[in-house]
Every structure is written in structure tokens, then in C-alpha cells.
Amino acid sequence: MRSHLTWLASVADRPVLFSDTESLWLKDGRVIRREDSLWGMRLPEPDLHWIWDIAPAPEEDDRHDLRHTVGAWLDASGLSGSA
């Protein structure tokens, strides 16, 4: 991920990053599993964020819905140095 951020900063004066930040598996509307979509990488709070109900059951799983939290960083040029 860090190498992708470095590459983005090298190819655009003002790169924009859209990324899933979290995946939630739900059953009957309740979160049963939470996964970090950034694999532990810490980024500052995104400029914008929203919920994406990407795969309601049974699209990805017979019994569980999949929901992503998505972030948008409107100037990602300094993100490659984030811890």
C-alpha cells in the first residue's frame, strides 16, 4: 500500500485516493466480523467517507451481508509518509 501511495504522488500533482478502509460482515443487521482493509496501515481521517453495501446476502455469502467503509483523500500527495 505504501508503495502505491508513493507511486500516486510521483505521477500526479494532486493525487486522489479512494480506498475501502474497513469490511463488515453482518447477519440480521448486526456486525459479526470486522476486517481492516488497510492491513494495519494508519492514514489520517479521509476528507470524505461513506458506507457501501457492496454484497447483500446471498451475493457473496449465503447468510451474511458485506458492507465496506470507503474513504476519499482529496490530496493524497503526503500520505506515503503516514505511519
PDB file of C-alpha atoms in Angstrom:
ATOM      1  CA  MET A   1       0.000   0.000   0.000  1.00  0.00           C
ATOM      2  CA  ARG A   2       2.772   2.427   0.891  1.00  0.00           C
ATOM      3  CA  SER A   3       4.458   1.834  -2.478  1.00  0.00           C
ATOM      4  CA  HIS A   4       1.152   2.581  -4.226  1.00  0.00           C
ATOM      5  CA  LEU A   5       0.860   5.882  -2.337  1.00  0.00           C
ATOM      6  CA  THR A   6       4.433   6.772  -3.278  1.00  0.00           C
ATOM      7  CA  TRP A   7       3.671   5.973  -6.920  1.00  0.00           C
ATOM      8  CA  LEU A   8       0.483   8.106  -6.835  1.00  0.00           C
ATOM      9  CA  ALA A   9       2.457  11.065  -5.520  1.00  0.00           C
ATOM     10  CA  SER A  10       5.012  10.657  -8.307  1.00  0.00           C
ATOM     11  CA  VAL A  11       2.510  10.663 -11.209  1.00  0.00           C
ATOM     12  CA  ALA A  12       0.128  13.464 -10.221  1.00  0.00           C
ATOM     13  CA  ASP A  13       0.498  16.943  -8.787  1.00  0.00           C
ATOM     14  CA  ARG A  14      -2.538  16.373  -6.615  1.00  0.00           C
ATOM     15  CA  PRO A  15      -3.323  12.646  -6.420  1.00  0.00           C
ATOM     16  CA  VAL A  16      -6.673  11.491  -5.081  1.00  0.00           C
ATOM     17  CA  LEU A  17      -7.080   8.210  -3.225  1.00  0.00           C
ATOM     18  CA  PHE A  18     -10.315   6.255  -2.875  1.00  0.00           C
ATOM     19  CA  SER A  19      -9.998   3.167  -0.691  1.00  0.00           C
ATOM     20  CA  ASP A  20     -12.031   0.736   1.313  1.00  0.00           C
ATOM     21  CA  THR A  21     -10.947   1.198   4.920  1.00  0.00           C
ATOM     22  CA  GLU A  22     -12.990  -1.499   6.628  1.00  0.00           C
ATOM     23  CA  SER A  23     -15.088  -4.540   5.720  1.00  0.00           C
ATOM     24  CA  LEU A  24     -18.002  -5.524   7.911  1.00  0.00           C
ATOM     25  CA  TRP A  25     -19.813  -8.834   7.745  1.00  0.00           C
ATOM     26  CA  LEU A  26     -23.365  -8.583   9.025  1.00  0.00           C
ATOM     27  CA  LYS A  27     -26.038 -11.061   9.986  1.00  0.00           C
ATOM     28  CA  ASP A  28     -29.548  -9.724  10.559  1.00  0.00           C
ATOM     29  CA  GLY A  29     -28.106  -6.182  10.618  1.00  0.00           C
ATOM     30  CA  ARG A  30     -25.546  -6.915  13.357  1.00  0.00           C
ATOM     31  CA  VAL A  31     -21.781  -6.854  12.804  1.00  0.00           C
ATOM     32  CA  ILE A  32     -20.358 -10.346  13.297  1.00  0.00           C
ATOM     33  CA  ARG A  33     -16.884  -9.774  11.822  1.00  0.00           C
ATOM     34  CA  ARG A  34     -14.774  -6.698  11.152  1.00  0.00           C
ATOM     35  CA  GLU A  35     -11.740  -6.656   8.819  1.00  0.00           C
ATOM     36  CA  ASP A  36      -9.158  -3.907   8.333  1.00  0.00           C
ATOM     37  CA  SER A  37      -8.974  -3.187   4.597  1.00  0.00           C
ATOM     38  CA  LEU A  38      -5.765  -1.154   5.050  1.00  0.00           C
ATOM     39  CA  TRP A  39      -3.856  -4.092   6.620  1.00  0.00           C
ATOM     40  CA  GLY A  40      -2.872  -2.082   9.676  1.00  0.00           C
ATOM     41  CA  MET A  41      -1.632   0.984   7.814  1.00  0.00           C
ATOM     42  CA  ARG A  42      -2.651   4.188   9.577  1.00  0.00           C
ATOM     43  CA  LEU A  43      -3.883   7.080   7.449  1.00  0.00           C
ATOM     44  CA  PRO A  44      -5.260  10.442   8.534  1.00  0.00           C
ATOM     45  CA  GLU A  45      -9.033  10.823   8.560  1.00  0.00           C
ATOM     46  CA  PRO A  46     -10.316  10.923   4.977  1.00  0.00           C
ATOM     47  CA  ASP A  47     -11.818  14.101   3.542  1.00  0.00           C
ATOM     48  CA  LEU A  48     -14.976  12.150   2.716  1.00  0.00           C
ATOM     49  CA  HIS A  49     -16.254   8.743   3.779  1.00  0.00           C
ATOM     50  CA  TRP A  50     -19.342   6.654   3.173  1.00  0.00           C
ATOM     51  CA  ILE A  51     -20.869   3.227   3.662  1.00  0.00           C
ATOM     52  CA  TRP A  52     -21.149   0.884   0.674  1.00  0.00           C
ATOM     53  CA  ASP A  53     -23.442  -2.101   0.983  1.00  0.00           C
ATOM     54  CA  ILE A  54     -21.397  -3.969  -1.584  1.00  0.00           C
ATOM     55  CA  ALA A  55     -22.796  -7.512  -1.372  1.00  0.00           C
ATOM     56  CA  PRO A  56     -26.100  -8.217   0.329  1.00  0.00           C
ATOM     57  CA  ALA A  57     -26.693 -11.905   1.101  1.00  0.00           C
ATOM     58  CA  PRO A  58     -26.569 -14.191  -0.831  1.00  0.00           C
ATOM     59  CA  GLU A  59     -24.332 -12.376  -3.336  1.00  0.00           C
ATOM     60  CA  GLU A  60     -21.006 -13.054  -1.538  1.00  0.00           C
ATOM     61  CA  ASP A  61     -22.163 -15.303   1.303  1.00  0.00           C
ATOM     62  CA  ASP A  62     -25.408 -17.240   1.706  1.00  0.00           C
ATOM     63  CA  ARG A  63     -26.229 -15.801   5.150  1.00  0.00           C
ATOM     64  CA  HIS A  64     -24.161 -12.640   5.583  1.00  0.00           C
ATOM     65  CA  ASP A  65     -24.174  -9.145   4.102  1.00  0.00           C
ATOM     66  CA  LEU A  66     -20.874  -7.452   3.225  1.00  0.00           C
ATOM     67  CA  ARG A  67     -20.548  -3.725   3.904  1.00  0.00           C
ATOM     68  CA  HIS A  68     -17.478  -1.578   3.212  1.00  0.00           C
ATOM     69  CA  THR A  69     -16.496   1.739   4.698  1.00  0.00           C
ATOM     70  CA  VAL A  70     -14.878   3.811   1.955  1.00  0.00           C
ATOM     71  CA  GLY A  71     -12.653   6.869   2.332  1.00  0.00           C
ATOM     72  CA  ALA A  72     -11.596   9.592  -0.088  1.00  0.00           C
ATOM     73  CA  TRP A  73      -8.427  11.634   0.393  1.00  0.00           C
ATOM     74  CA  LEU A  74      -8.632  14.580  -1.984  1.00  0.00           C
ATOM     75  CA  ASP A  75      -4.901  15.327  -1.804  1.00  0.00           C
ATOM     76  CA  ALA A  76      -3.004  12.099  -1.216  1.00  0.00           C
ATOM     77  CA  SER A  77       0.427  13.568  -2.010  1.00  0.00           C
ATOM     78  CA  GLY A  78       1.623  13.331   1.598  1.00  0.00           C
ATOM     79  CA  LEU A  79       0.046  10.017   2.552  1.00  0.00           C
ATOM     80  CA  SER A  80       3.020   7.798   1.711  1.00  0.00           C
ATOM     81  CA  GLY A  81       4.743   9.026   4.866  1.00  0.00           C
ATOM     82  CA  SER A  82       1.787   8.111   7.127  1.00  0.00           C
ATOM     83  CA  ALA A  83       2.590   5.609   9.859  1.00  0.00           C
TER      84      ALA A  83
END
